[in-house]
Short mmCIF file of C-alpha atoms and ligand atoms in Angstrom, two decimals:
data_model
loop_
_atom_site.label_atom_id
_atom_site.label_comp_id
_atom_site.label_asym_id
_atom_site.label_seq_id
_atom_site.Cartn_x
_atom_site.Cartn_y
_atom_site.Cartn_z
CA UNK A 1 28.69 30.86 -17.79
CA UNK A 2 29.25 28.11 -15.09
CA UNK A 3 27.51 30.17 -12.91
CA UNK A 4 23.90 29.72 -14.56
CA UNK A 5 24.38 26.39 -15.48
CA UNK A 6 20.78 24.41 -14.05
CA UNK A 7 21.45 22.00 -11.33
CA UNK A 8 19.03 19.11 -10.05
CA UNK A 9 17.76 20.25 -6.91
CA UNK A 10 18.94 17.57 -4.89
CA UNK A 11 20.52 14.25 -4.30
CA UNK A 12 17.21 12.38 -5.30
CA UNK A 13 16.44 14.52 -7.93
CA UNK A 14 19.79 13.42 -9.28
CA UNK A 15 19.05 9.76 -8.49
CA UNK A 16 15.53 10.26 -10.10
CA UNK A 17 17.03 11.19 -13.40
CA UNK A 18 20.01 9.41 -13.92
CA UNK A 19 18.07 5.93 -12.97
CA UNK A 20 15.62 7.35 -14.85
CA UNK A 21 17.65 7.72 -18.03
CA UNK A 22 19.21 3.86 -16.97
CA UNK A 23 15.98 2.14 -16.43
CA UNK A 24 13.90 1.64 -19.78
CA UNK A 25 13.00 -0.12 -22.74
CA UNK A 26 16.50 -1.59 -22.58
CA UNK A 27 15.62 -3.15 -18.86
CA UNK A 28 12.05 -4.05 -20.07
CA UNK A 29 11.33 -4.64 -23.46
CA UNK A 30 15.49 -5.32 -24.69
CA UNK A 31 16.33 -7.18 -21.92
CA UNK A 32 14.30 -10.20 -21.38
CA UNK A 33 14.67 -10.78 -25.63
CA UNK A 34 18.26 -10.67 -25.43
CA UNK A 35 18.16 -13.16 -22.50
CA UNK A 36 15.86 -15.52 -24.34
CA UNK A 37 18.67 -15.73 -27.59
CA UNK A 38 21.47 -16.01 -25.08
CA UNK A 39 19.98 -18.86 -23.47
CA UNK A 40 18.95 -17.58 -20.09
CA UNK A 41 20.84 -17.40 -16.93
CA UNK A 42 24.04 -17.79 -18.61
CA UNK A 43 23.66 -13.95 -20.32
CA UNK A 44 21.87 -13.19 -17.00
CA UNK A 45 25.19 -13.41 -15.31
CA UNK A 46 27.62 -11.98 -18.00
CA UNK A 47 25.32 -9.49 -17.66
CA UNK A 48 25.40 -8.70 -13.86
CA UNK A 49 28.80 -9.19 -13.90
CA UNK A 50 29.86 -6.44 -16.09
CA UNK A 51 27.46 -3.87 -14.75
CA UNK A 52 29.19 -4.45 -11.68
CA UNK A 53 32.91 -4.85 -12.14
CA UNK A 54 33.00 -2.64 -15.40
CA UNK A 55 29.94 -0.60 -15.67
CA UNK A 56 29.55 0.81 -12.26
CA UNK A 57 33.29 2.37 -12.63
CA UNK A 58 33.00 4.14 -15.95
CA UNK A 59 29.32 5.11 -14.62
CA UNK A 60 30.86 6.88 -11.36
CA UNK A 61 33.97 8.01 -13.74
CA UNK A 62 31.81 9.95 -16.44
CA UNK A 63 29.69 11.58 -13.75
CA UNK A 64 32.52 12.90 -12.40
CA UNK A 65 34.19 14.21 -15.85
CA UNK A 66 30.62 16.19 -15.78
CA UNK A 67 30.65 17.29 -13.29
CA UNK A 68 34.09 18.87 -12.53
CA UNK A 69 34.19 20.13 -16.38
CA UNK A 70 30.54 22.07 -15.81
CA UNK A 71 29.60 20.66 -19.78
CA UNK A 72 27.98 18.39 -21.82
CA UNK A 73 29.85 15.34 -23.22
CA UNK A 74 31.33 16.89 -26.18
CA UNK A 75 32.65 19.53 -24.46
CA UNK A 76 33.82 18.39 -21.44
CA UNK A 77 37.10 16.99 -22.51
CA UNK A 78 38.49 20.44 -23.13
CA UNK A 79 38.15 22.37 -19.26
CA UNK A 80 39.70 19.49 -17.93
CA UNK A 81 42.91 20.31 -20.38
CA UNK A 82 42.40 17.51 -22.95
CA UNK A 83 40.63 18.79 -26.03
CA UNK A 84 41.65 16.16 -27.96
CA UNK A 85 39.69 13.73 -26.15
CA UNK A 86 36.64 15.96 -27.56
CA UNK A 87 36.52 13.77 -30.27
CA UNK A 88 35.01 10.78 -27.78
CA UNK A 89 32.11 13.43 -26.68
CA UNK A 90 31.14 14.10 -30.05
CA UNK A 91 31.02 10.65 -31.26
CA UNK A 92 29.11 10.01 -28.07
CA UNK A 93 26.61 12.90 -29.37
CA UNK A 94 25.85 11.24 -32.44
CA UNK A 95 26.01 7.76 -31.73
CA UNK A 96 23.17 8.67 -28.91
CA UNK A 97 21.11 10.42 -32.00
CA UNK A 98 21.34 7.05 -33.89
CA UNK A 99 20.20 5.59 -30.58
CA UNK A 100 17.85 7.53 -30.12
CA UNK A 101 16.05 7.56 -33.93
CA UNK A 102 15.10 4.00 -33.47
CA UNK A 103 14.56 3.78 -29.74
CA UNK A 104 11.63 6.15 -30.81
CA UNK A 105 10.46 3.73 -32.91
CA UNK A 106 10.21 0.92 -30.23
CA UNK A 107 8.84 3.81 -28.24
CA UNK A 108 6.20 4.32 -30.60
CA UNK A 109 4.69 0.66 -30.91
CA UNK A 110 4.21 0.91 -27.20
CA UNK A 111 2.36 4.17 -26.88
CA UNK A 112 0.11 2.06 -29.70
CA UNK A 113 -0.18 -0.81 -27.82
CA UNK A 114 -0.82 0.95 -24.76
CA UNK A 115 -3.72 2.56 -27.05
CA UNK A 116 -4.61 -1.04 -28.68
CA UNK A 117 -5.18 -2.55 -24.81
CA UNK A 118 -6.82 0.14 -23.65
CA UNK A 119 -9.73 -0.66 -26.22
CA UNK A 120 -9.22 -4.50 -25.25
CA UNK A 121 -7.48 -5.78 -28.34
CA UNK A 122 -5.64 -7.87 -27.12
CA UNK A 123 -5.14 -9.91 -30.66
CA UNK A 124 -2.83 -6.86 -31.38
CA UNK A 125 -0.27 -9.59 -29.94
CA UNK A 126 -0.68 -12.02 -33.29
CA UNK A 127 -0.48 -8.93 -35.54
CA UNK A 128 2.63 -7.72 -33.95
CA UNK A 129 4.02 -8.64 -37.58
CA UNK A 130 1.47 -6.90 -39.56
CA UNK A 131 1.25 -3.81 -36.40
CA UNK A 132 4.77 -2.36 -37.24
CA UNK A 133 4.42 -2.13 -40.90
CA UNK A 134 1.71 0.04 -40.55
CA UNK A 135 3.46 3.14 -41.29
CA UNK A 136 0.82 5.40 -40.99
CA UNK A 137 -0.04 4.28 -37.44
CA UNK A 138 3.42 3.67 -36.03
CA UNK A 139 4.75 6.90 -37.44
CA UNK A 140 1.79 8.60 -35.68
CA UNK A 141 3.18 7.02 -32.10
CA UNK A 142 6.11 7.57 -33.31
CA UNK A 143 5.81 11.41 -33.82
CA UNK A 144 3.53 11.86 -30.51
CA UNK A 145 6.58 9.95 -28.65
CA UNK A 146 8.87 12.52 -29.93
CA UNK A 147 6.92 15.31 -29.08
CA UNK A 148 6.59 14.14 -25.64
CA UNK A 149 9.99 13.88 -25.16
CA UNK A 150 11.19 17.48 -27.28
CA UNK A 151 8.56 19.19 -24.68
CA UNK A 152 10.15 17.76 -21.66
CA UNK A 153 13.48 18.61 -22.77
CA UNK A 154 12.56 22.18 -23.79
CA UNK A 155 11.39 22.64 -19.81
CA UNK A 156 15.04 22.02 -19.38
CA UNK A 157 16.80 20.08 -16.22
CA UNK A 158 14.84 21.09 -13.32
CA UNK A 159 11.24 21.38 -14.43
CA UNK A 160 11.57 19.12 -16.91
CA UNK A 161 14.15 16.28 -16.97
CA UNK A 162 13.92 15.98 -13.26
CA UNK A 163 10.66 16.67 -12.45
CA UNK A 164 8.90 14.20 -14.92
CA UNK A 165 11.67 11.24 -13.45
CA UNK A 166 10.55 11.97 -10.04
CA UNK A 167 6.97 11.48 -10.96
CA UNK A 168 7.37 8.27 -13.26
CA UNK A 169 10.31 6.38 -11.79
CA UNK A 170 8.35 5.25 -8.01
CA UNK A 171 5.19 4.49 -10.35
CA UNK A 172 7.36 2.82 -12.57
CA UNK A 173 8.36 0.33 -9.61
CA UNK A 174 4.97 -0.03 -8.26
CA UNK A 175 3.62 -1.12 -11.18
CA UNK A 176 6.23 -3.80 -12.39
CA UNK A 177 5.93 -5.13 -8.73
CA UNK A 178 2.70 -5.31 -9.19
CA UNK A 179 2.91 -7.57 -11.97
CA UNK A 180 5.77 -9.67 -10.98
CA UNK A 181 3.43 -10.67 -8.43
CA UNK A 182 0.74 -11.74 -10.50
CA UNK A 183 3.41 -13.41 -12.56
CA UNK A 184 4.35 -15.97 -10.14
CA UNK A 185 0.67 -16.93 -9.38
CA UNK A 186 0.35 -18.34 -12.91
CA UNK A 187 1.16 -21.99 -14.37
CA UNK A 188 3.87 -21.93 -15.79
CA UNK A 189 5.87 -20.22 -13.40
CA UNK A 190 8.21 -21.84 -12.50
CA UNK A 191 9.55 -23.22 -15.48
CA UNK A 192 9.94 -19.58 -16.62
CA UNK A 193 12.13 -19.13 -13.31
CA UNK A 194 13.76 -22.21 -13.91
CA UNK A 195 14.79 -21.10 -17.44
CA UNK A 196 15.61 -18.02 -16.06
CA UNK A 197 17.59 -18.54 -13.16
CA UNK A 198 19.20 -21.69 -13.53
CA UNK A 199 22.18 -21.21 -15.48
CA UNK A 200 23.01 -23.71 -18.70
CA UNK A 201 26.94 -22.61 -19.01
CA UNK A 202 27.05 -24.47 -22.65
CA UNK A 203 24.86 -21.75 -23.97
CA UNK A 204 27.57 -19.45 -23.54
CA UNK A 205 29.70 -18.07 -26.78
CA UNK A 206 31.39 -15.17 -28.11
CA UNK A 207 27.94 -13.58 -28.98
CA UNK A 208 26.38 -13.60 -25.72
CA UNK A 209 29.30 -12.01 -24.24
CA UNK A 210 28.96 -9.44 -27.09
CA UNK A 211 25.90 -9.09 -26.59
CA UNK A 212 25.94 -8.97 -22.97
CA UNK A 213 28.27 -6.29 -22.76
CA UNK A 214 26.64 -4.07 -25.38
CA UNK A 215 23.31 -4.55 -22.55
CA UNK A 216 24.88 -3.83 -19.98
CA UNK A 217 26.42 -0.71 -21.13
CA UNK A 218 23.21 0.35 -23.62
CA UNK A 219 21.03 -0.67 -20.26
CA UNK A 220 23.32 1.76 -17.66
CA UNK A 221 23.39 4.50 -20.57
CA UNK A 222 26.97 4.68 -20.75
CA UNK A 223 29.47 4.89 -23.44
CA UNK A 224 28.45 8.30 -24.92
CA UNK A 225 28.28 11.10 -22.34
CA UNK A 226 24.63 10.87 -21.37
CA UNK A 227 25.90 10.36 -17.54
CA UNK A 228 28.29 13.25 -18.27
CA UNK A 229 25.84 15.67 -19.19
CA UNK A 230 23.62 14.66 -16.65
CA UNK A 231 26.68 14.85 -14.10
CA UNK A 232 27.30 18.13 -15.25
CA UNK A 233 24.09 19.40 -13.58
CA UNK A 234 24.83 17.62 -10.53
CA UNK A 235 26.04 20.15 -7.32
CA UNK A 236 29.68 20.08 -5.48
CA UNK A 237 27.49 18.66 -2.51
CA UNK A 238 26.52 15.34 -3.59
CA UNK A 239 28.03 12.27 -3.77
CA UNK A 240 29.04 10.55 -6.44
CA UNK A 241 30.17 6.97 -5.80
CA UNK A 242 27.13 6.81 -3.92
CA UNK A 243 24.83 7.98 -6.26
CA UNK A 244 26.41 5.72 -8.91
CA UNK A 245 25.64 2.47 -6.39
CA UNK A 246 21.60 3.50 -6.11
CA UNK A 247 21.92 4.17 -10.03
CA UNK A 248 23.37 0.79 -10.73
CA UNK A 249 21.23 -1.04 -8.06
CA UNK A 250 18.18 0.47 -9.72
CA UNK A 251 18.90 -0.59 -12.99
CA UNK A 252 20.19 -4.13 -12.24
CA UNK A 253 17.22 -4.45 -9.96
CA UNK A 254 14.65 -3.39 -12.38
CA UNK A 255 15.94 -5.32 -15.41
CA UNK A 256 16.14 -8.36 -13.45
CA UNK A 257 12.37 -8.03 -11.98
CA UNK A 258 11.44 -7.52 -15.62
CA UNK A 259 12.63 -10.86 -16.21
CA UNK A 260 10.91 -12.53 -13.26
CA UNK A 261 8.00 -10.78 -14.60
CA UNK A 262 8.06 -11.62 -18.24
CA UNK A 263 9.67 -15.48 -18.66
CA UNK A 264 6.66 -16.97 -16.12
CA UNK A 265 4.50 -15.20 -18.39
CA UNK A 266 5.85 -16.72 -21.62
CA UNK A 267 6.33 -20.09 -20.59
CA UNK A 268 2.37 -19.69 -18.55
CA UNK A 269 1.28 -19.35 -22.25
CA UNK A 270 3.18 -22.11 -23.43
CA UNK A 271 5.62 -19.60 -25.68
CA UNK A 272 8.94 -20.06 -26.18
CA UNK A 273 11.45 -17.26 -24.66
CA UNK A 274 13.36 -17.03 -28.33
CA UNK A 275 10.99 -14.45 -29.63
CA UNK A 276 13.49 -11.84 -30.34
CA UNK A 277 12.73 -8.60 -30.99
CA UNK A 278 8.52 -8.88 -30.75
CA UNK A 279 8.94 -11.04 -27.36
CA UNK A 280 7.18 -8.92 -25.14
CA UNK A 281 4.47 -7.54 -27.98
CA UNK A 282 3.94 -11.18 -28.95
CA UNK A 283 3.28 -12.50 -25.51
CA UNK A 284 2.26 -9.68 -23.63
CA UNK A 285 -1.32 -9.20 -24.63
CA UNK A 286 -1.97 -13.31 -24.88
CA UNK A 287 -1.50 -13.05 -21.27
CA UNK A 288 -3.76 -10.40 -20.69
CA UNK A 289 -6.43 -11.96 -22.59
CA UNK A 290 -6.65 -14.55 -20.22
CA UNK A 291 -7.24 -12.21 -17.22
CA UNK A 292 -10.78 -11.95 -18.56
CA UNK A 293 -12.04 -8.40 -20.47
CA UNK A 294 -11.82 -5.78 -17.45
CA UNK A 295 -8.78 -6.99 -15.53
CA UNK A 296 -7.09 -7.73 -18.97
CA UNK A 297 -7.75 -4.13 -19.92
CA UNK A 298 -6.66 -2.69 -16.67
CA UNK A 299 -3.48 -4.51 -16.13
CA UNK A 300 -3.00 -4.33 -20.26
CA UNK A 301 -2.81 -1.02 -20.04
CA UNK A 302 -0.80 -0.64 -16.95
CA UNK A 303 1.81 -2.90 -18.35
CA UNK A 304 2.49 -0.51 -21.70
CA UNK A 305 1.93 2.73 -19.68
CA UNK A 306 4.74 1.30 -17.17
CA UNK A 307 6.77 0.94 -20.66
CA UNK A 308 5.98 4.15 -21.46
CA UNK A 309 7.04 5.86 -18.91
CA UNK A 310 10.10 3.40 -18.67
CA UNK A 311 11.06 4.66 -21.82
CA UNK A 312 10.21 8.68 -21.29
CA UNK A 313 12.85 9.39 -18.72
CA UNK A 314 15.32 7.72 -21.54
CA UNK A 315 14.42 9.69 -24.60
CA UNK A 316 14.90 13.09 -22.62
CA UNK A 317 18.40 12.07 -21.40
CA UNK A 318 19.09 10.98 -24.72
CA UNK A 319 17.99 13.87 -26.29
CA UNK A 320 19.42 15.93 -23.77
CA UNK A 321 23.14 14.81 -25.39
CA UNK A 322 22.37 16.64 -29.18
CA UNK A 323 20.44 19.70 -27.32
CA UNK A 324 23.37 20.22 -24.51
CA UNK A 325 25.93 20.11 -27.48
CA UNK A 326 24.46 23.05 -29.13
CA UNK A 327 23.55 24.83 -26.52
CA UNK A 328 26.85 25.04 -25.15
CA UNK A 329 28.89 24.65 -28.37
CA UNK A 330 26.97 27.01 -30.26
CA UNK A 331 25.06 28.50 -28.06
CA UNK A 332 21.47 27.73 -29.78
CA UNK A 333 18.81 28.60 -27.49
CA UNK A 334 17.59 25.09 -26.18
CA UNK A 335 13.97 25.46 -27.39
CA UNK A 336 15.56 25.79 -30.73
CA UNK A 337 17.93 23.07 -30.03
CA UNK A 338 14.85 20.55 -29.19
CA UNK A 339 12.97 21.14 -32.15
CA UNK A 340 16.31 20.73 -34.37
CA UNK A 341 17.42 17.64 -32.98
CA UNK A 342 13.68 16.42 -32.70
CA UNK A 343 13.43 16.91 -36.72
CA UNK A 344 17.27 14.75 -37.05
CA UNK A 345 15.93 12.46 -35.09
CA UNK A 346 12.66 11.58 -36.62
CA UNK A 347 14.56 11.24 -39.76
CA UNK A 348 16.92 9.16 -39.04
CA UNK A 349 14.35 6.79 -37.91
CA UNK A 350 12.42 6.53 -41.23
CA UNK A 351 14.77 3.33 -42.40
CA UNK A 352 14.48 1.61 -38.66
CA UNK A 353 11.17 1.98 -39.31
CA UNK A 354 10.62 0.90 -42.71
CA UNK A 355 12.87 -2.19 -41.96
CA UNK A 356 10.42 -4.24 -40.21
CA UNK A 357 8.71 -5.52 -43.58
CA UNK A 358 7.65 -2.30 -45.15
CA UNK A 359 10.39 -1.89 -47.17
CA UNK A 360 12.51 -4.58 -48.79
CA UNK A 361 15.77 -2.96 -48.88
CA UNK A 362 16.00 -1.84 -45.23
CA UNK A 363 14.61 -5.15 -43.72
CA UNK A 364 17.18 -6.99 -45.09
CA UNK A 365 19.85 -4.46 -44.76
CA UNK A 366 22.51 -6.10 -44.66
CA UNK A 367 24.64 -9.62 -43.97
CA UNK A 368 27.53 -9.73 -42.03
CA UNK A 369 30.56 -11.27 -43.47
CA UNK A 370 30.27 -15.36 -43.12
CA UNK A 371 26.68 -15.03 -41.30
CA UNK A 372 23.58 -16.77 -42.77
CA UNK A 373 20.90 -14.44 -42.50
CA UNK A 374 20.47 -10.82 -43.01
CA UNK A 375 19.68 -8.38 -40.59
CA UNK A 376 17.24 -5.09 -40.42
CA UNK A 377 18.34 -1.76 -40.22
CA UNK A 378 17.51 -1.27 -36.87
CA UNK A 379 19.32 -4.27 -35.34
CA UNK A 380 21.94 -3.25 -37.49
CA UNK A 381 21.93 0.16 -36.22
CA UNK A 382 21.80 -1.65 -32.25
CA UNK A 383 24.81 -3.83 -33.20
CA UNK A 384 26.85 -0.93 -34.82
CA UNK A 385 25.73 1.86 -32.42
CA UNK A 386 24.54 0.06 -29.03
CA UNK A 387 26.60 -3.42 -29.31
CA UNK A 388 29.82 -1.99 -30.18
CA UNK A 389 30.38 1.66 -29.83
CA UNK A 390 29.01 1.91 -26.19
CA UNK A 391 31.53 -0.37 -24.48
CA UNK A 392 34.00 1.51 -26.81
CA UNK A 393 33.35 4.93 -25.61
CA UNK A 394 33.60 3.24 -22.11
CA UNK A 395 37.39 2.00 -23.08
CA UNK A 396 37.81 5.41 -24.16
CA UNK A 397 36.75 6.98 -20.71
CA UNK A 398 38.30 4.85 -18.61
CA UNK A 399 41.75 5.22 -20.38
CA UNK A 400 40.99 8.48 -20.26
CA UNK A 401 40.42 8.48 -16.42
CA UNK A 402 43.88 6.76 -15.65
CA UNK A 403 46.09 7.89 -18.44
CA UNK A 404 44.87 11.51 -19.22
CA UNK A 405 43.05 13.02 -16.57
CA UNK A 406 45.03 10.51 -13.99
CA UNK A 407 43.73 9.04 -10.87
CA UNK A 408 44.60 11.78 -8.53
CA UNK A 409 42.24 14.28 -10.32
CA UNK A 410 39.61 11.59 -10.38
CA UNK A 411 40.05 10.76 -7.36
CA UNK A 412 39.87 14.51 -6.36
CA UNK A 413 36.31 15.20 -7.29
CA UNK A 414 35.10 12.02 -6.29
CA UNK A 415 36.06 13.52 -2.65
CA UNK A 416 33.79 16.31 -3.37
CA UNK A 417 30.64 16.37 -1.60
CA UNK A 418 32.51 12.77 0.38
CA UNK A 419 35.71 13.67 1.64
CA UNK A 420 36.22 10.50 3.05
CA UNK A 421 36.41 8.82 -0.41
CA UNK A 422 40.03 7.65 -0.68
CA UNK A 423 39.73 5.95 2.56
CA UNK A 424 36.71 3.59 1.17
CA UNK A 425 37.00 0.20 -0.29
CA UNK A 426 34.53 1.58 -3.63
CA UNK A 427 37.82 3.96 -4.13
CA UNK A 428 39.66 1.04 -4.39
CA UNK A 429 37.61 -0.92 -6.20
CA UNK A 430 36.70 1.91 -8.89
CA UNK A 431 40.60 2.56 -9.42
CA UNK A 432 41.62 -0.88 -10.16
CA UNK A 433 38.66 -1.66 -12.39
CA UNK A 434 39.18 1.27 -14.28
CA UNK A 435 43.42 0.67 -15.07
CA UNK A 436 43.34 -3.27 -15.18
CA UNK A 437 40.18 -4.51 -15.70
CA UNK A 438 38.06 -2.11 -18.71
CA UNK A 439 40.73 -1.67 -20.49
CA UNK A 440 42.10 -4.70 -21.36
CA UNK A 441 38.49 -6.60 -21.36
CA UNK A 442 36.46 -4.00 -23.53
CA UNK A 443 39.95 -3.65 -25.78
CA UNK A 444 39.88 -7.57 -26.55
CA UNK A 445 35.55 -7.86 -27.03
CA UNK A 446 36.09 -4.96 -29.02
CA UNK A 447 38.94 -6.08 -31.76
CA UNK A 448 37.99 -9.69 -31.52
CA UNK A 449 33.58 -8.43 -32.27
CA UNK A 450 34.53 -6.33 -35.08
CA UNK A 451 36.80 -8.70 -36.40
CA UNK A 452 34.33 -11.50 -36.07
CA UNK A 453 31.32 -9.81 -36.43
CA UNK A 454 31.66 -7.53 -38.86
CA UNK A 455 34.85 -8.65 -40.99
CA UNK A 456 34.33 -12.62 -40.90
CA UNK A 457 37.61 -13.27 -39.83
CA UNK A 458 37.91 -16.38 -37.77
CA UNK A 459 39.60 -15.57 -33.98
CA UNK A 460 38.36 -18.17 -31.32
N1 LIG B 1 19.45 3.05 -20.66
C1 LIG B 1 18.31 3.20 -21.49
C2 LIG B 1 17.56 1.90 -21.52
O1 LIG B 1 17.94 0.96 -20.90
C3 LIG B 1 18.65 3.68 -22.87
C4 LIG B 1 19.48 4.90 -22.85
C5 LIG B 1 19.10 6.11 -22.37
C6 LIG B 1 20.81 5.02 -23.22
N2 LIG B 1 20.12 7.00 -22.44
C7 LIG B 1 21.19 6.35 -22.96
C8 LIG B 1 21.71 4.12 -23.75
C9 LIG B 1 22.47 6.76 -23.20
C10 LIG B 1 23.01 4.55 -23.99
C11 LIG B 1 23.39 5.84 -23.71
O2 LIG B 1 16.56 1.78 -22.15
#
């Protein structure tokens, strides 16, 4: 069975997909909102530091699991002679279909927008509010999103995953360089960078770490087996702590461009960077207005293709976790196993979708213990799913790694495809994150969040 298992074709192709899968509407559309509430730089470098000291470890750590256990996340606990573990996989599986049923949704408004700018309406931006509860039209997107994403995934790993991240990622870059560029040339610039990069350390709380951590995690797609899976196609050649700095790099690189790009361009227009959820569909097509009617259009359009694709090469690798589980669990064909998970997918998203106004009852789902305001059912669904389970299933892995599985084994495939891997500083490095630094960091954000967050109960 091994045997046939696809394989990216090579160390790029790897690269390709698994910064693919990283770099999306979390770098672009999630990030620079979730800076703006956490008061700029200060979440900018909570941020930064945990993709560093605690993401990068668990990232390097769950490709490996892949790889050496030939199977998707649910199943990979079990070759490796822990099946108990399993039960981390499989929450991963369906905590990346939650994920996924409202990341379509987001997905959706930009494949309209991209629409809306490409017929120069660029008052779409003032309507954001109005835009998303038009069911009809966003379930449309919506549905064509999905259907994008089911066909890629049917091509399977090679001619599909890898060779739609090949094509998209480098235009990806082009084009948000592109615009970062023009970004700087406006007024306004440089109080954007100023908010941005300056760092106001009385902004910082229990939240924005939260917060933080759930980004960086959501942002490097870790936390649920996605980089398992995807390491389980990777070959004995390769390797993997390299790989894992390029994917990091990428992600961290992009997200933090997207910011340069996106706070001159709110502050240019005289917005303020606390827009939330709508920031970048607010702002966005104000500032393309301005460019006059054909370079408005052009760069309009480039900016919510970019998003687009951004968002593409994350779908598939999420979609990839329900379709590898039944393919290899229950050995469902995987063009069955798209169109199954497609249909559990677009379901789920019905109340993330109805919660932005359409429907009462989901928009103001629900109101956390001691909190003022209610939230929706898809920031609900972000803190539940993205906020708190990711850096979970990272605790989980990285015990895993050091108390399970044990550092030797680790340690052992890591050498594959770089036998000179216990003699580097990164082995080092990975090996003492991963026993005294995730553990006891995502243990304490994760009791003291829930307990805080979700039960009221007063800790700092
Ligand atoms: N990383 C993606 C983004 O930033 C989202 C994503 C894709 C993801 N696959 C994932 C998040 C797996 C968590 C787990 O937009």
């Amino acid at each position: 069975m091994a045997a046939d298992r696809s394989k990216f074709s090579n160390k790029f192709g790897f690269i390709a997909a698994a910064a693919g899968s990283a770099v999306g509407l979390g770098n672009i559309w999630k990030f620079p909102f979730e800076v703006g509430n956490g008061g700029g730089s200060a979440f900018l470098i909570v941020y930064l530091v945990f993709c560093f000291v605690l993401c990068y470890p668990i990232l390097v750590t769950e490709i490996a699991i892949g790889r050496k256990s030939q199977k998707s996340a649910a199943m990979a606990f079990k070759p490796l002679g822990h099946p108990r573990w399993s039960i981390v996989g499989i929450l991963g599986v369906f905590c990346g279909v939650l994920i996924l049923s409202f990341y379509n949704i987001v997905a959706g408004w930009v494949l309209g927008y991209f629409v809306e700018m490409l017929l120069g309406n660029f008052d779409i931006g003032k309507n954001f509010g109005t835009y998303i509860q038009d069911i009809a039209e966003v379930g449309g997107y919506t549905i064509a999103f999905l259907i994008a994403t089911t066909y890629i995934v049917s091509m399977g790993v090679t001619k599909g995953i890898e060779k739609a991240s090949k094509l998209l990622m480098p235009v990806l870059l082009a084009i948000i360089i592109i615009l970062t560029i023009y970004a700087f040339t406006l007024d306004g610039a440089s109080e954007g960078i100023h908010f941005y990069l300056v760092p106001d350390f009385s902004k910082l709380n229990l939240n924005v770490i939260y917060r933080a951590l759930g980004q960086s995690f959501f942002s490097l797609s870790l936390g649920l087996g996605a980089m398992m899976t995807y390491g389980s196609y990777l070959s004995s050649k390769e390797n993997i702590a390299s790989a894992g700095v390029y994917i990091t790099l990428a992600d961290v690189g992009i997200a933090f461009l997207a910011g340069l790009m996106i706070f001159p361009f709110v502050f240019s227009q005289g917005l303020t960077p606390e827009g939330g959820a709508g920031l970048i569909f607010i702002t966005m097509p104000g500032i393309f207005e301005t460019m006059g009617p054909t370079l408005g259009v052009v760069i309009g359009s480039l900016f919510f293709l970019l998003l687009a694709f951004a968002a593409l090469t994350s779908t598939i690798s999420l979609m990839e976790l329900p379709v590898a589980y039944m393919v290899d669990k229950h050995k469902i064909k995987r063009k069955k196993a798209v169109w199954y998970s497609a249909g559990i997918i677009f379901l789920l998203g019905i109340p993330s979708m109805l919660g932005n106004g359409y429907s009462e009852y989901f928009t103001s789902f629900i109101t956390y213990v001691g909190a003022e305001k209610p939230v929706n059912f898809m920031d609900f669904v972000t803190d539940v799913a993205s906020n708190t389970l990711l850096p979970f299933g990272g605790l989980m892995v990285s015990i895993f790694a050091i108390y399970a599985w044990k550092r030797q084994k680790l340690f052992k495939e890591l050498s594959v495809g770089n036998p000179n891997f216990t003699k580097t500083f990164l082995s080092r490095y990975i090996a003492f994150s991963l026993k005294y630094i995730c553990p006891p960091i995502l243990g304490i954000i994760f009791i003291i969040t829930v307990l805080e967050i979700f039960f009221g109960v007063k800790i700092l």
